[in-house]
PDB file of C-alpha atoms and ligand atoms in Angstrom:
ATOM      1  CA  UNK A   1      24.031  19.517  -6.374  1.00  0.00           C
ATOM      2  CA  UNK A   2      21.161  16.968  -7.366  1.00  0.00           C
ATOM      3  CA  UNK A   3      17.942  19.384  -9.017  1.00  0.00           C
ATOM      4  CA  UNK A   4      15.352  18.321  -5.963  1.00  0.00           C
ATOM      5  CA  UNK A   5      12.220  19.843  -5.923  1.00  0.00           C
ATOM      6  CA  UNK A   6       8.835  19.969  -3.989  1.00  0.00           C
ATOM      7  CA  UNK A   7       6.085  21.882  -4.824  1.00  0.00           C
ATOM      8  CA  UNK A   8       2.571  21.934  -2.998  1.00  0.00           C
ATOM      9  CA  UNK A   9      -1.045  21.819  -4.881  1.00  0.00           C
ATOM     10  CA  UNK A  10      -4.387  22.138  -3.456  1.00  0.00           C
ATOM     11  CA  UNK A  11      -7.650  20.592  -4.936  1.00  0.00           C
ATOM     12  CA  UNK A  12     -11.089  20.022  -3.524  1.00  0.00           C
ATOM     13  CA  UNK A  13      -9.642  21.124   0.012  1.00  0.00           C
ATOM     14  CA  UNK A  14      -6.853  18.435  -0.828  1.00  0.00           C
ATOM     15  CA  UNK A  15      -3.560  19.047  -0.764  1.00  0.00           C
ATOM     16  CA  UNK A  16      -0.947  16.900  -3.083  1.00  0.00           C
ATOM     17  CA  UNK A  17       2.791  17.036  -2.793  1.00  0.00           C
ATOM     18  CA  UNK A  18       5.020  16.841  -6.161  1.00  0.00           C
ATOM     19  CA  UNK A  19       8.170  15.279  -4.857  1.00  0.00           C
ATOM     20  CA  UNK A  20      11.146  15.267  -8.047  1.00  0.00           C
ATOM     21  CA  UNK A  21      14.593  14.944  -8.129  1.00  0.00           C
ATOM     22  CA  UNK A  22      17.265  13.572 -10.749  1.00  0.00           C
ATOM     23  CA  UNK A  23      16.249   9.835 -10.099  1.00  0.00           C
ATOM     24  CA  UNK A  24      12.303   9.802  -9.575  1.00  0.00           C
ATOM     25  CA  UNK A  25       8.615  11.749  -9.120  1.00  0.00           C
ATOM     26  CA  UNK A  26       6.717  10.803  -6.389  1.00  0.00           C
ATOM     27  CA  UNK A  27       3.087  12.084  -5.820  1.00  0.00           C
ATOM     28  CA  UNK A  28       1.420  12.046  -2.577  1.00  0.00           C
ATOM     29  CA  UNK A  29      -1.840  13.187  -1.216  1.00  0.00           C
ATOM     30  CA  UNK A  30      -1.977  14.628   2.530  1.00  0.00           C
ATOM     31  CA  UNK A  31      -5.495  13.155   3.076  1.00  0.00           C
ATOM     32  CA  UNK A  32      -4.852   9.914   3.867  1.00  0.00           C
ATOM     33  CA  UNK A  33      -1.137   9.919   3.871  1.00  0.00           C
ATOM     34  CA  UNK A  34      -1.591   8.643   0.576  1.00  0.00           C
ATOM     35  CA  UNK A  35       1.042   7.817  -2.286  1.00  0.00           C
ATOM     36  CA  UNK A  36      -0.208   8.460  -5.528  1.00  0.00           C
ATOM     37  CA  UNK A  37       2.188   7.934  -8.497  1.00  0.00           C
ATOM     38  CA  UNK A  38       6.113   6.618  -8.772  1.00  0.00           C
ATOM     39  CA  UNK A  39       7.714   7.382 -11.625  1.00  0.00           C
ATOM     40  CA  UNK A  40      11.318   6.563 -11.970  1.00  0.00           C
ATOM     41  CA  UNK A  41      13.275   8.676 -13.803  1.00  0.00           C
ATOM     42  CA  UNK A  42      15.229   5.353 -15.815  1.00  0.00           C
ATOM     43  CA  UNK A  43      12.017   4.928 -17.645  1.00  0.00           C
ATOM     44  CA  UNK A  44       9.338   7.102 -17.254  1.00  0.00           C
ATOM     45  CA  UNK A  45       7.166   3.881 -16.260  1.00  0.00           C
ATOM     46  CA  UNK A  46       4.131   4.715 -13.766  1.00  0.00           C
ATOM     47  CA  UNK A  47       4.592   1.979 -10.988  1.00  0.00           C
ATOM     48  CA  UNK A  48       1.091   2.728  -9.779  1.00  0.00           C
ATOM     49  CA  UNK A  49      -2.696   2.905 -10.881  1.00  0.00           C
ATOM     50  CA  UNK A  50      -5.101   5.045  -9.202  1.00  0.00           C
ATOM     51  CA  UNK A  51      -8.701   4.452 -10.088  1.00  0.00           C
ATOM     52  CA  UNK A  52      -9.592   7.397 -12.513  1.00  0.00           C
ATOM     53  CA  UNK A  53     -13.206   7.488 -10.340  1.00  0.00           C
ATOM     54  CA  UNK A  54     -11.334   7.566  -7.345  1.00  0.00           C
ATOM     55  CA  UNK A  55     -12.674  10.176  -4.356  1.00  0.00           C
ATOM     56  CA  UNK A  56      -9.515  12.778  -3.665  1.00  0.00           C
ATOM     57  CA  UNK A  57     -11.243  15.031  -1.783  1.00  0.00           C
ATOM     58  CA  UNK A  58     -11.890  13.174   1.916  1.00  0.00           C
ATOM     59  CA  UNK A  59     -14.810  11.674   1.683  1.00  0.00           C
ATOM     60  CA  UNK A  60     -13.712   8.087   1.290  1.00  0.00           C
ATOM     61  CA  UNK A  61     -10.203   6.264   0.762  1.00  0.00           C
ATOM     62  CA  UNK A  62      -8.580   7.276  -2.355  1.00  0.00           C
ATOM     63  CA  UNK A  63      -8.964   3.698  -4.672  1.00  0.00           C
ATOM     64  CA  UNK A  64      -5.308   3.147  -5.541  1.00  0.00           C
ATOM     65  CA  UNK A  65      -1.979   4.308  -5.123  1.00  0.00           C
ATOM     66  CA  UNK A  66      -0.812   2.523  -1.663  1.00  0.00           C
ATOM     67  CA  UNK A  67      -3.376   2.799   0.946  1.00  0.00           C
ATOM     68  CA  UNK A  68      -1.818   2.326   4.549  1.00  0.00           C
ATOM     69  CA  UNK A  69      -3.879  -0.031   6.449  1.00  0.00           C
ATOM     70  CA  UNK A  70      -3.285   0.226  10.325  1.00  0.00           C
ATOM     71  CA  UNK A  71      -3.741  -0.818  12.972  1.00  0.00           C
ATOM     72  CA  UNK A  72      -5.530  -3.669  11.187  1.00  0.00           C
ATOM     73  CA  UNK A  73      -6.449  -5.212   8.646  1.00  0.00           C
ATOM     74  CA  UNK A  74      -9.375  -5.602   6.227  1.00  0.00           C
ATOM     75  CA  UNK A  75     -11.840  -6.082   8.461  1.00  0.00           C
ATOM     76  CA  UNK A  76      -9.914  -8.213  11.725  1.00  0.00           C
ATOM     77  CA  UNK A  77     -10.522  -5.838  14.375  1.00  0.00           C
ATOM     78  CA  UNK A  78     -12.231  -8.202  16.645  1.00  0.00           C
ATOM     79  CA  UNK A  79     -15.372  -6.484  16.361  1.00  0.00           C
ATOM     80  CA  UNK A  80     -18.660  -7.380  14.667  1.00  0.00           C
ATOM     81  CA  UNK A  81     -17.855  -6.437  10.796  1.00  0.00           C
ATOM     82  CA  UNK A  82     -18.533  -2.816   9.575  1.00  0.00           C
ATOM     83  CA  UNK A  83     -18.240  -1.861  13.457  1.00  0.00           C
ATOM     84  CA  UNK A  84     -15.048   0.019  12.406  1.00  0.00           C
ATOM     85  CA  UNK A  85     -13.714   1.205   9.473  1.00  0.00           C
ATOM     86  CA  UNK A  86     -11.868  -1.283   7.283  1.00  0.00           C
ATOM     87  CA  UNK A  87      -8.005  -1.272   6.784  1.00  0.00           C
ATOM     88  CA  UNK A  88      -8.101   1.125   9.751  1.00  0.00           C
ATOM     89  CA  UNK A  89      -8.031   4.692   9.915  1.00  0.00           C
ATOM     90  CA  UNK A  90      -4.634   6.205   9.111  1.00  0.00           C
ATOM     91  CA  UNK A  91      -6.197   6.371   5.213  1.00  0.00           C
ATOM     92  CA  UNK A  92      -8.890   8.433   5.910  1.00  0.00           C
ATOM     93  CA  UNK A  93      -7.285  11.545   7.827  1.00  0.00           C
ATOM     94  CA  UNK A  94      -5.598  14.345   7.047  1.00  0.00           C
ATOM     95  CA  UNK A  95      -1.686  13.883   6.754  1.00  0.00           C
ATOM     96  CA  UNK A  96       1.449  16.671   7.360  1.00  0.00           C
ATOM     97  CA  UNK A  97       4.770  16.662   5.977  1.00  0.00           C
ATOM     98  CA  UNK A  98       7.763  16.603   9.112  1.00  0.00           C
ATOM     99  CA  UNK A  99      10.740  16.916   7.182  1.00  0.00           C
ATOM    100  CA  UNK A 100      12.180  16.768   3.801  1.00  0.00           C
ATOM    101  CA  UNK A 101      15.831  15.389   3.493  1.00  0.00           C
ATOM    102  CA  UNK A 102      18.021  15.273   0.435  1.00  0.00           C
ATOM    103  CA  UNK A 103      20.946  12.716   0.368  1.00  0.00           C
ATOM    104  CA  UNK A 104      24.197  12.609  -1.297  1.00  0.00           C
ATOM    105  CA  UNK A 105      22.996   9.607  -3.464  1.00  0.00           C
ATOM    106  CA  UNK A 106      20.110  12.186  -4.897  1.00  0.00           C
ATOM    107  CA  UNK A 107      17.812  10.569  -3.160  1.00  0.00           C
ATOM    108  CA  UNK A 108      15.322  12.253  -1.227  1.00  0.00           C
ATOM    109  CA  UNK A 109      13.306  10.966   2.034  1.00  0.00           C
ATOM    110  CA  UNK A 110      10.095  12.849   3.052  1.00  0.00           C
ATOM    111  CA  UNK A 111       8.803  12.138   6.381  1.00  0.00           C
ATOM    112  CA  UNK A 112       4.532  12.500   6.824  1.00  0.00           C
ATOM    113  CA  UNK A 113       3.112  12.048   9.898  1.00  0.00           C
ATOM    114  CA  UNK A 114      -1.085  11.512  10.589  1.00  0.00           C
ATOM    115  CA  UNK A 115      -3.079  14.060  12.328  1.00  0.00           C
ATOM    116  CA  UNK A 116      -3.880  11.043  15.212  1.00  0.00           C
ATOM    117  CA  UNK A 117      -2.348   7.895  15.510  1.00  0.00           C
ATOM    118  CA  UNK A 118      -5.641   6.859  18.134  1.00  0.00           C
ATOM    119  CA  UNK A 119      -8.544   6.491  16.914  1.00  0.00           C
ATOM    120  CA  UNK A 120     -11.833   4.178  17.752  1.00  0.00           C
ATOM    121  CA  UNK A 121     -10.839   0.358  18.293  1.00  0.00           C
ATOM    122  CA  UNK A 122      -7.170   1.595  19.441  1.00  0.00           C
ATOM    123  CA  UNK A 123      -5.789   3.552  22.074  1.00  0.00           C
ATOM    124  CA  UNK A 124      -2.047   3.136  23.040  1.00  0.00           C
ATOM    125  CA  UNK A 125      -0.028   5.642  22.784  1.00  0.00           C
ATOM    126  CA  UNK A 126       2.472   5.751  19.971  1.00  0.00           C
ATOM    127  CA  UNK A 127       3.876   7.575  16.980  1.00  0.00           C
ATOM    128  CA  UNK A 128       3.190   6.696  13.386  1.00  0.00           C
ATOM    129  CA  UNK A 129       5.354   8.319  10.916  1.00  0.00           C
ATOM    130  CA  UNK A 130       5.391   7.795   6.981  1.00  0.00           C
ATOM    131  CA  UNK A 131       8.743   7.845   5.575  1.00  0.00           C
ATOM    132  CA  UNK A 132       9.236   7.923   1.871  1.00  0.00           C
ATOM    133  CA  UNK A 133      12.023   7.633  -0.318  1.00  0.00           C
ATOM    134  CA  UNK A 134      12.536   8.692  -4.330  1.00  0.00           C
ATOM    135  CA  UNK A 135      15.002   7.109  -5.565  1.00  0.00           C
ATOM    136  CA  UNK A 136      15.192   5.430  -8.777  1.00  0.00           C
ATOM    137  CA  UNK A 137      13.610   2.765  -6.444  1.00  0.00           C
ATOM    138  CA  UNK A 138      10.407   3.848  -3.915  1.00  0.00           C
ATOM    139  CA  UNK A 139      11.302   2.726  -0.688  1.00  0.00           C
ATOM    140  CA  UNK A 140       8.117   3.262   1.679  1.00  0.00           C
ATOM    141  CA  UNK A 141       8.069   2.722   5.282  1.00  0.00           C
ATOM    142  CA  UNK A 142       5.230   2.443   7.846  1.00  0.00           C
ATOM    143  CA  UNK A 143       6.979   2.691  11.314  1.00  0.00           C
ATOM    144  CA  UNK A 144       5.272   2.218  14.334  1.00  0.00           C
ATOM    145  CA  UNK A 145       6.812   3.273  17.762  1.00  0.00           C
ATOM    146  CA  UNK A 146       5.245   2.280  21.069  1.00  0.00           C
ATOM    147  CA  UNK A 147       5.289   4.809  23.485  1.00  0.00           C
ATOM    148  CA  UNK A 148       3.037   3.326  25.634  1.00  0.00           C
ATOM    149  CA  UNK A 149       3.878   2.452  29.245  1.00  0.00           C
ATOM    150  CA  UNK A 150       2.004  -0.813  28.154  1.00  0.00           C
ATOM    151  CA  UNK A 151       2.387  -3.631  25.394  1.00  0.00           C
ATOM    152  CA  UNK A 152       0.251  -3.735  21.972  1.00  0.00           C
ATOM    153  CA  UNK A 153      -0.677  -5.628  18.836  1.00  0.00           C
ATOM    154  CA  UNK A 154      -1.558  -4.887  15.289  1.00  0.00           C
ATOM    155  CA  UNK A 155      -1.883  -5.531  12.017  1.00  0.00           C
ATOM    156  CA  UNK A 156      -1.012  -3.441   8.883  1.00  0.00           C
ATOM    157  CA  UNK A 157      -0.620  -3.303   5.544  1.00  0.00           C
ATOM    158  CA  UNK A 158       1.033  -1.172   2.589  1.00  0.00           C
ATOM    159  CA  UNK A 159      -1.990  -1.902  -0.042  1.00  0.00           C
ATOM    160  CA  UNK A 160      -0.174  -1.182  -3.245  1.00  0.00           C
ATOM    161  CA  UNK A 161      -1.829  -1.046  -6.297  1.00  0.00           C
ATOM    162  CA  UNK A 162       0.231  -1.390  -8.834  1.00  0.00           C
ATOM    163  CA  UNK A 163      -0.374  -0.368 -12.223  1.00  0.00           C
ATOM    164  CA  UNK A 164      -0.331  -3.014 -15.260  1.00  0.00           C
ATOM    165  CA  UNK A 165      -1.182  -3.052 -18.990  1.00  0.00           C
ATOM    166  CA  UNK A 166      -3.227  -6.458 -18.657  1.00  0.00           C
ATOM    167  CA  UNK A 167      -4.478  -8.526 -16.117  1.00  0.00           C
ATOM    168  CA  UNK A 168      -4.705 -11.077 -17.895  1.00  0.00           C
ATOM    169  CA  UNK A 169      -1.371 -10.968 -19.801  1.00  0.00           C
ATOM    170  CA  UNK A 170       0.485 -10.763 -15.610  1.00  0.00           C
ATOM    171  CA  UNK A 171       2.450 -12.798 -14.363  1.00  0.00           C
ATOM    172  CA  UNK A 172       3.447 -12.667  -9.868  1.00  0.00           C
ATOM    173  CA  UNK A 173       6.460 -14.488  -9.419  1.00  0.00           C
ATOM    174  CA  UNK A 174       7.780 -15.266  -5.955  1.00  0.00           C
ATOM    175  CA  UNK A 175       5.210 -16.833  -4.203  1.00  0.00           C
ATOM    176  CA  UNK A 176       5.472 -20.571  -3.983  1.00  0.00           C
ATOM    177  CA  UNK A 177       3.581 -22.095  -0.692  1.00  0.00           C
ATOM    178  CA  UNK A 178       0.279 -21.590   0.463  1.00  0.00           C
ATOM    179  CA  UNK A 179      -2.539 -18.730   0.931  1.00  0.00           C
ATOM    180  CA  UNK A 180      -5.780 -18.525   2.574  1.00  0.00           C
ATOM    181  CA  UNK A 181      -8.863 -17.799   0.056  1.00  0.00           C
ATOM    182  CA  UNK A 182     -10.927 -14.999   1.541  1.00  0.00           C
ATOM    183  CA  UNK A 183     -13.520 -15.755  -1.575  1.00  0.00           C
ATOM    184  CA  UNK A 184     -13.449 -19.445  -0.345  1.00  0.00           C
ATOM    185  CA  UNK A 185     -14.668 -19.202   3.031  1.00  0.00           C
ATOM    186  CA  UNK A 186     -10.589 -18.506   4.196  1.00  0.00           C
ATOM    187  CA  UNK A 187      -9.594 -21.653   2.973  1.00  0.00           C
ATOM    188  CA  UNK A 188      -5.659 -22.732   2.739  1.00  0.00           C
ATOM    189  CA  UNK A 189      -4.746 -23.540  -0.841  1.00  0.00           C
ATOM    190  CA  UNK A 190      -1.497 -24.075  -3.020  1.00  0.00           C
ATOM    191  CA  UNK A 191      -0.300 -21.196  -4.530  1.00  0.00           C
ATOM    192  CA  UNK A 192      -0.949 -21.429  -8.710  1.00  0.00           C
ATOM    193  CA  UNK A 193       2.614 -22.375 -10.590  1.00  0.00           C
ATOM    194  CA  UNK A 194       3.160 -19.778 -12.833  1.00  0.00           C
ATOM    195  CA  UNK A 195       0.944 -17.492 -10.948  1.00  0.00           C
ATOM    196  CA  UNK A 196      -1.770 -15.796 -13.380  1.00  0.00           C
ATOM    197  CA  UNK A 197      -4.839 -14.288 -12.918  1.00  0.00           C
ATOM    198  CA  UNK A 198      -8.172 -14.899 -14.329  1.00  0.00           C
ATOM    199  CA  UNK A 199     -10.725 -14.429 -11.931  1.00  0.00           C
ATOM    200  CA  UNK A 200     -11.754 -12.503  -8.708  1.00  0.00           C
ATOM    201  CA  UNK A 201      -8.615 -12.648  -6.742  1.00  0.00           C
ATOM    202  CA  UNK A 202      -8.261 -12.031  -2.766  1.00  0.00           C
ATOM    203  CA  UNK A 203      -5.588 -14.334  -0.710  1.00  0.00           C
ATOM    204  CA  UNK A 204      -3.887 -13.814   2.027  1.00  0.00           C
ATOM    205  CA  UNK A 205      -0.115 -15.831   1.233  1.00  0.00           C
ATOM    206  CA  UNK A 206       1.648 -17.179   4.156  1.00  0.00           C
ATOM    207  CA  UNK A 207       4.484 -16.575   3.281  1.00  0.00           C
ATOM    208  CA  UNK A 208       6.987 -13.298   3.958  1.00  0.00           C
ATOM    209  CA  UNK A 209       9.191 -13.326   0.172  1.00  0.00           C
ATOM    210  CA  UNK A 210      11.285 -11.026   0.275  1.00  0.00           C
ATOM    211  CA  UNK A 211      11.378 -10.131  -3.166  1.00  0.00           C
ATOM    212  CA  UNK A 212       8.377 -10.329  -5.502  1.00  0.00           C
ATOM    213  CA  UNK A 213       7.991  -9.345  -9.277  1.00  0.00           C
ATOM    214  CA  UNK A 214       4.874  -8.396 -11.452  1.00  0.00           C
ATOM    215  CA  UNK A 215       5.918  -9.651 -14.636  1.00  0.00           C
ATOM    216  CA  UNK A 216       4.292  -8.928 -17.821  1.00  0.00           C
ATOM    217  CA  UNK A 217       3.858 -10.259 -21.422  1.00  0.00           C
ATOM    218  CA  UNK A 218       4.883  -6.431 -22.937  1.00  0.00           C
ATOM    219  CA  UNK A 219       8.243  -6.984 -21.392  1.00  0.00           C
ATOM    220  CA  UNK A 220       7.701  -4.673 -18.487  1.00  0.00           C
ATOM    221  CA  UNK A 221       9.007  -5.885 -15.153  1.00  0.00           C
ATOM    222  CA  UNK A 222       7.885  -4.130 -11.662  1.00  0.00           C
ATOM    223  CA  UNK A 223      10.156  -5.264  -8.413  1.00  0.00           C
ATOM    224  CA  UNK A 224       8.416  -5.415  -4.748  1.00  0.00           C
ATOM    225  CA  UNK A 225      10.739  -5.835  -2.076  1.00  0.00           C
ATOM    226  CA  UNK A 226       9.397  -6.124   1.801  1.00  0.00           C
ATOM    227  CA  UNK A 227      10.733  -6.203   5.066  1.00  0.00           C
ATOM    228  CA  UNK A 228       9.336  -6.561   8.238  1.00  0.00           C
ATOM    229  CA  UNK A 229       6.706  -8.663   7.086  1.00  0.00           C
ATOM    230  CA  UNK A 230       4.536 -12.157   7.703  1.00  0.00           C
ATOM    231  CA  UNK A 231       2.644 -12.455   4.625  1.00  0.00           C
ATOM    232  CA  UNK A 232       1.645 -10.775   1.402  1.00  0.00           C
ATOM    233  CA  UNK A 233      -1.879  -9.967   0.232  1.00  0.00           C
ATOM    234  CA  UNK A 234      -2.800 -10.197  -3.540  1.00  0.00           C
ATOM    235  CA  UNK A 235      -6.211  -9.167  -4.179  1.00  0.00           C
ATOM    236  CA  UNK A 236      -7.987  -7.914  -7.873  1.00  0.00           C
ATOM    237  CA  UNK A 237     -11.884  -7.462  -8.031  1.00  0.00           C
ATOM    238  CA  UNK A 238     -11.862  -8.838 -11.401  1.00  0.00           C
ATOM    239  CA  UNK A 239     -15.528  -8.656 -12.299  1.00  0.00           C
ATOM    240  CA  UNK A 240     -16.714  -7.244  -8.728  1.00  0.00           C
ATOM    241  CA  UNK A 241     -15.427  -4.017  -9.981  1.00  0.00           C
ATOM    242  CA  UNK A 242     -18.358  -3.020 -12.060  1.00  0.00           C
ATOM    243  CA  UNK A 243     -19.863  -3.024  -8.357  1.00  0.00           C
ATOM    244  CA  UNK A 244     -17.118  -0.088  -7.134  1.00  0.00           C
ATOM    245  CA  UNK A 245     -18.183   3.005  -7.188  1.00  0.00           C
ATOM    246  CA  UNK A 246     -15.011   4.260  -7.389  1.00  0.00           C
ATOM    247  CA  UNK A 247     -13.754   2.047 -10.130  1.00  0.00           C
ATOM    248  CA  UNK A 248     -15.091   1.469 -13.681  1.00  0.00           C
ATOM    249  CA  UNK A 249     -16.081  -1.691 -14.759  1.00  0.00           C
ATOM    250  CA  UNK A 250     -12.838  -2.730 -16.218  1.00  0.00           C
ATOM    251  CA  UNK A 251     -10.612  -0.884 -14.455  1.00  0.00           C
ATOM    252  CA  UNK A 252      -9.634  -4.101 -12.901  1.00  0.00           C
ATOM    253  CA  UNK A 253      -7.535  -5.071 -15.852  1.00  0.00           C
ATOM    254  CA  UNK A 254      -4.984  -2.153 -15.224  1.00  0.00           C
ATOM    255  CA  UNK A 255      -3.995  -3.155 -11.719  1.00  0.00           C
ATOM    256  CA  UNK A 256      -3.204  -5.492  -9.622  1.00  0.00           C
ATOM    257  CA  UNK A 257      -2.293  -5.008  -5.635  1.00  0.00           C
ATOM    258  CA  UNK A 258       0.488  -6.850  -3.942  1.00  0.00           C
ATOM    259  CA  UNK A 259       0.649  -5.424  -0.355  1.00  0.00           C
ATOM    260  CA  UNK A 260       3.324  -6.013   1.933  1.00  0.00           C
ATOM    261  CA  UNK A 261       1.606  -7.026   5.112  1.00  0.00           C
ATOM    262  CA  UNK A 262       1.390  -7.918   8.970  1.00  0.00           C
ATOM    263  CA  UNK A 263      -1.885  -9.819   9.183  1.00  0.00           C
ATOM    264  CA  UNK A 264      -0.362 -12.050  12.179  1.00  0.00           C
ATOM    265  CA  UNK A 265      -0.291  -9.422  14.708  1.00  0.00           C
ATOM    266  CA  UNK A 266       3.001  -7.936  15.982  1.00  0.00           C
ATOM    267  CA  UNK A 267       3.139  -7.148  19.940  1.00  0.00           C
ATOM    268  CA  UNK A 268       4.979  -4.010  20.360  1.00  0.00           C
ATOM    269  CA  UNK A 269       7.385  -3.759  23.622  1.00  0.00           C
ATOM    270  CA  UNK A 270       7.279  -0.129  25.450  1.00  0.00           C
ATOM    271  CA  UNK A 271       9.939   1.331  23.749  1.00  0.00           C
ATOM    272  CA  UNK A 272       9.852  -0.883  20.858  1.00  0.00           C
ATOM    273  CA  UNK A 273       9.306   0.431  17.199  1.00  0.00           C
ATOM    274  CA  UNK A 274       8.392  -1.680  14.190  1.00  0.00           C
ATOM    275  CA  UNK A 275       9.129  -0.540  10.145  1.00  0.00           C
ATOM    276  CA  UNK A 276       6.619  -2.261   7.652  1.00  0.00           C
ATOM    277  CA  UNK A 277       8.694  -1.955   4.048  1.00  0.00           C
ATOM    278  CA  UNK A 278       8.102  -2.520   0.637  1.00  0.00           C
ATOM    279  CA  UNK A 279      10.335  -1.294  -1.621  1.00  0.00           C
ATOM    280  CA  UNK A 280       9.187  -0.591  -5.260  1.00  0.00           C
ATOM    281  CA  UNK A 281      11.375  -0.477  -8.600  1.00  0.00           C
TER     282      UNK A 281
HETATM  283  O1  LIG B   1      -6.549  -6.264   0.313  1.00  0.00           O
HETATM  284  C1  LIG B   1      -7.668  -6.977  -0.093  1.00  0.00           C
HETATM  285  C2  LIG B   1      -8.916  -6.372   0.535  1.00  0.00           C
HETATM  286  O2  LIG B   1      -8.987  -6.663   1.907  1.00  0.00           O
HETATM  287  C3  LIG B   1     -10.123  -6.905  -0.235  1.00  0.00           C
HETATM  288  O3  LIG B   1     -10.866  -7.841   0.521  1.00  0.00           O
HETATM  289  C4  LIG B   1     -10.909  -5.645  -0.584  1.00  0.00           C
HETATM  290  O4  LIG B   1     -11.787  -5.326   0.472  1.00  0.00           O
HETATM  291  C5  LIG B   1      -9.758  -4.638  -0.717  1.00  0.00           C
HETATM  292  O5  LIG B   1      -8.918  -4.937   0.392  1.00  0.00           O
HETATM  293  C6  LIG B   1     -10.164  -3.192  -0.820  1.00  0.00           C
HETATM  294  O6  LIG B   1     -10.646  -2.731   0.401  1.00  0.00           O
HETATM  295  P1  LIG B   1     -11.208  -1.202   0.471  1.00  0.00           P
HETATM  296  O7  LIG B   1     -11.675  -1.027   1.887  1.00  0.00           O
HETATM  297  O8  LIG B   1     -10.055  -0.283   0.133  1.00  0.00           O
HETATM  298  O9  LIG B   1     -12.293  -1.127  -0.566  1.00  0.00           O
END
């Protein structure tokens, strides 16, 4: 029988689940929903970077790790900005644990679910579960079911950061058409052949690839598979870090976020559920 464990920790009125089994650790903290750290088992490689400044006690969203952004995004909430929180607020409440399944692969799949999934700027009725899988692969699912008697639309967004040795030494391959510049007034430009980084980076690609990879010049190789999907957001602060309170100066040069996104809207049916995916290996 695969060696699964799960063991609970409080901090700062926080509490952190240790998820391990024969294949992969997985930390995640219950304020916010939040996944902390991926480490598969094959080689011992963190997959993500959490800001060493970050807040983990629920004041404020904890910078890093894969922030879940619904039921919008950034700031698209049709109200004047600041008028609600950004990215939503499933990130910023306190999160339970449903169930914990192993599976004959030695996998295992904990399901969270949020404390409210209406909040201001959304009212339908519906159920928002977590579900995460540790594999040798993180497979992280945002589902969405309308139980509602009535249609409704959002946005959302797994906001991975994922942790690299150097910024500047990255490579993203798999994007190839066009993205809209947020620090260019939103407009649509050609995405960069090879795509590097050496500035202040925040785009919203429209496209939906289904498979992505953070390639760097040590060798190391991170996969990001998504499903369910319209475009992909890839955003570092570069030098607007040293403006974070939650983020040293040049703790920009250690990660880089590729989130799997809806920014598009998707119109849930009654009855209708929707699974935002990204897969991580
Ligand atoms: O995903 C990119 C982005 O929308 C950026 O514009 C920046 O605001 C980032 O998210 C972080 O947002 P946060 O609210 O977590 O500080």
């Amino acid at each position: 029988m695969a060696a699964r464990t799960i063991e609970m920790l409080e901090k700062d009125s926080n509490q952190f689940a240790l998820i391990e089994n024969d294949l992969g650790q997985c930390r995640i903290s219950l304020y916010g929903g939040h996944i902390m750290s991926f480490i598969p088992k094959s080689d011992g490689r963190e997959r993500l970077w959490v800001s060493p400044l970050a807040s983990l006690n629920g004041e404020r969203p904890i910078r890093g790790g894969i922030p879940l952004c619904w039921p919008w995004f950034s700031d698209d909430h049709g109200k004047p900005k600041g008028a609600l929180p950004s990215h939503g607020f499933l990130r910023t409440q306190q999160w339970h644990i449903e169930s914990v399944e192993d599976h004959n692969d030695q996998s295992t799949t904990v399901v969270l679910k949020p404390t409210t999934s209406v909040g201001k700027g959304f009212a339908n009725a519906c159920i928002v579960r977590l579900k995460v899988t540790v594999a040798d692969r993180l497979t992280v699912v945002l589902q969405t079911v309308n139980t509602d008697d009535s249609a409704f639309n959002i946005n959302c967004a797994l906001h991975t950061y994922f942790a690299i040795e150097n910024i500047k030494a990255t490579q993203l391959d798999g994007l190839t058409t066009q993205y809209r510049d947020k620090l260019d007034n939103w407009e649509e430009k050609p995405t960069p052949l090879p795509y590097t980084f050496s500035a202040e980076t925040d785009r919203i690609h429209l496209e939906a690839p289904k498979l992505l990879t953070i390639v760097e010049s040590n060798g190391a190789k991170t996969g990001i598979e998504s499903l369910n999907h319209d475009s992909i957001v890839v955003w570092n602060p570069w030098q607007g870090a040293a403006s974070m309170s939650d983020m040293d100066a040049f703790g920009y040069r250690q990660m880089l976020c590729v989130e799997t996104a809806v920014t598009n809207g998707i119109t849930l049916q009654p009855g209708a559920s929707h699974q935002l995916t990204q897969i991580i290996s």
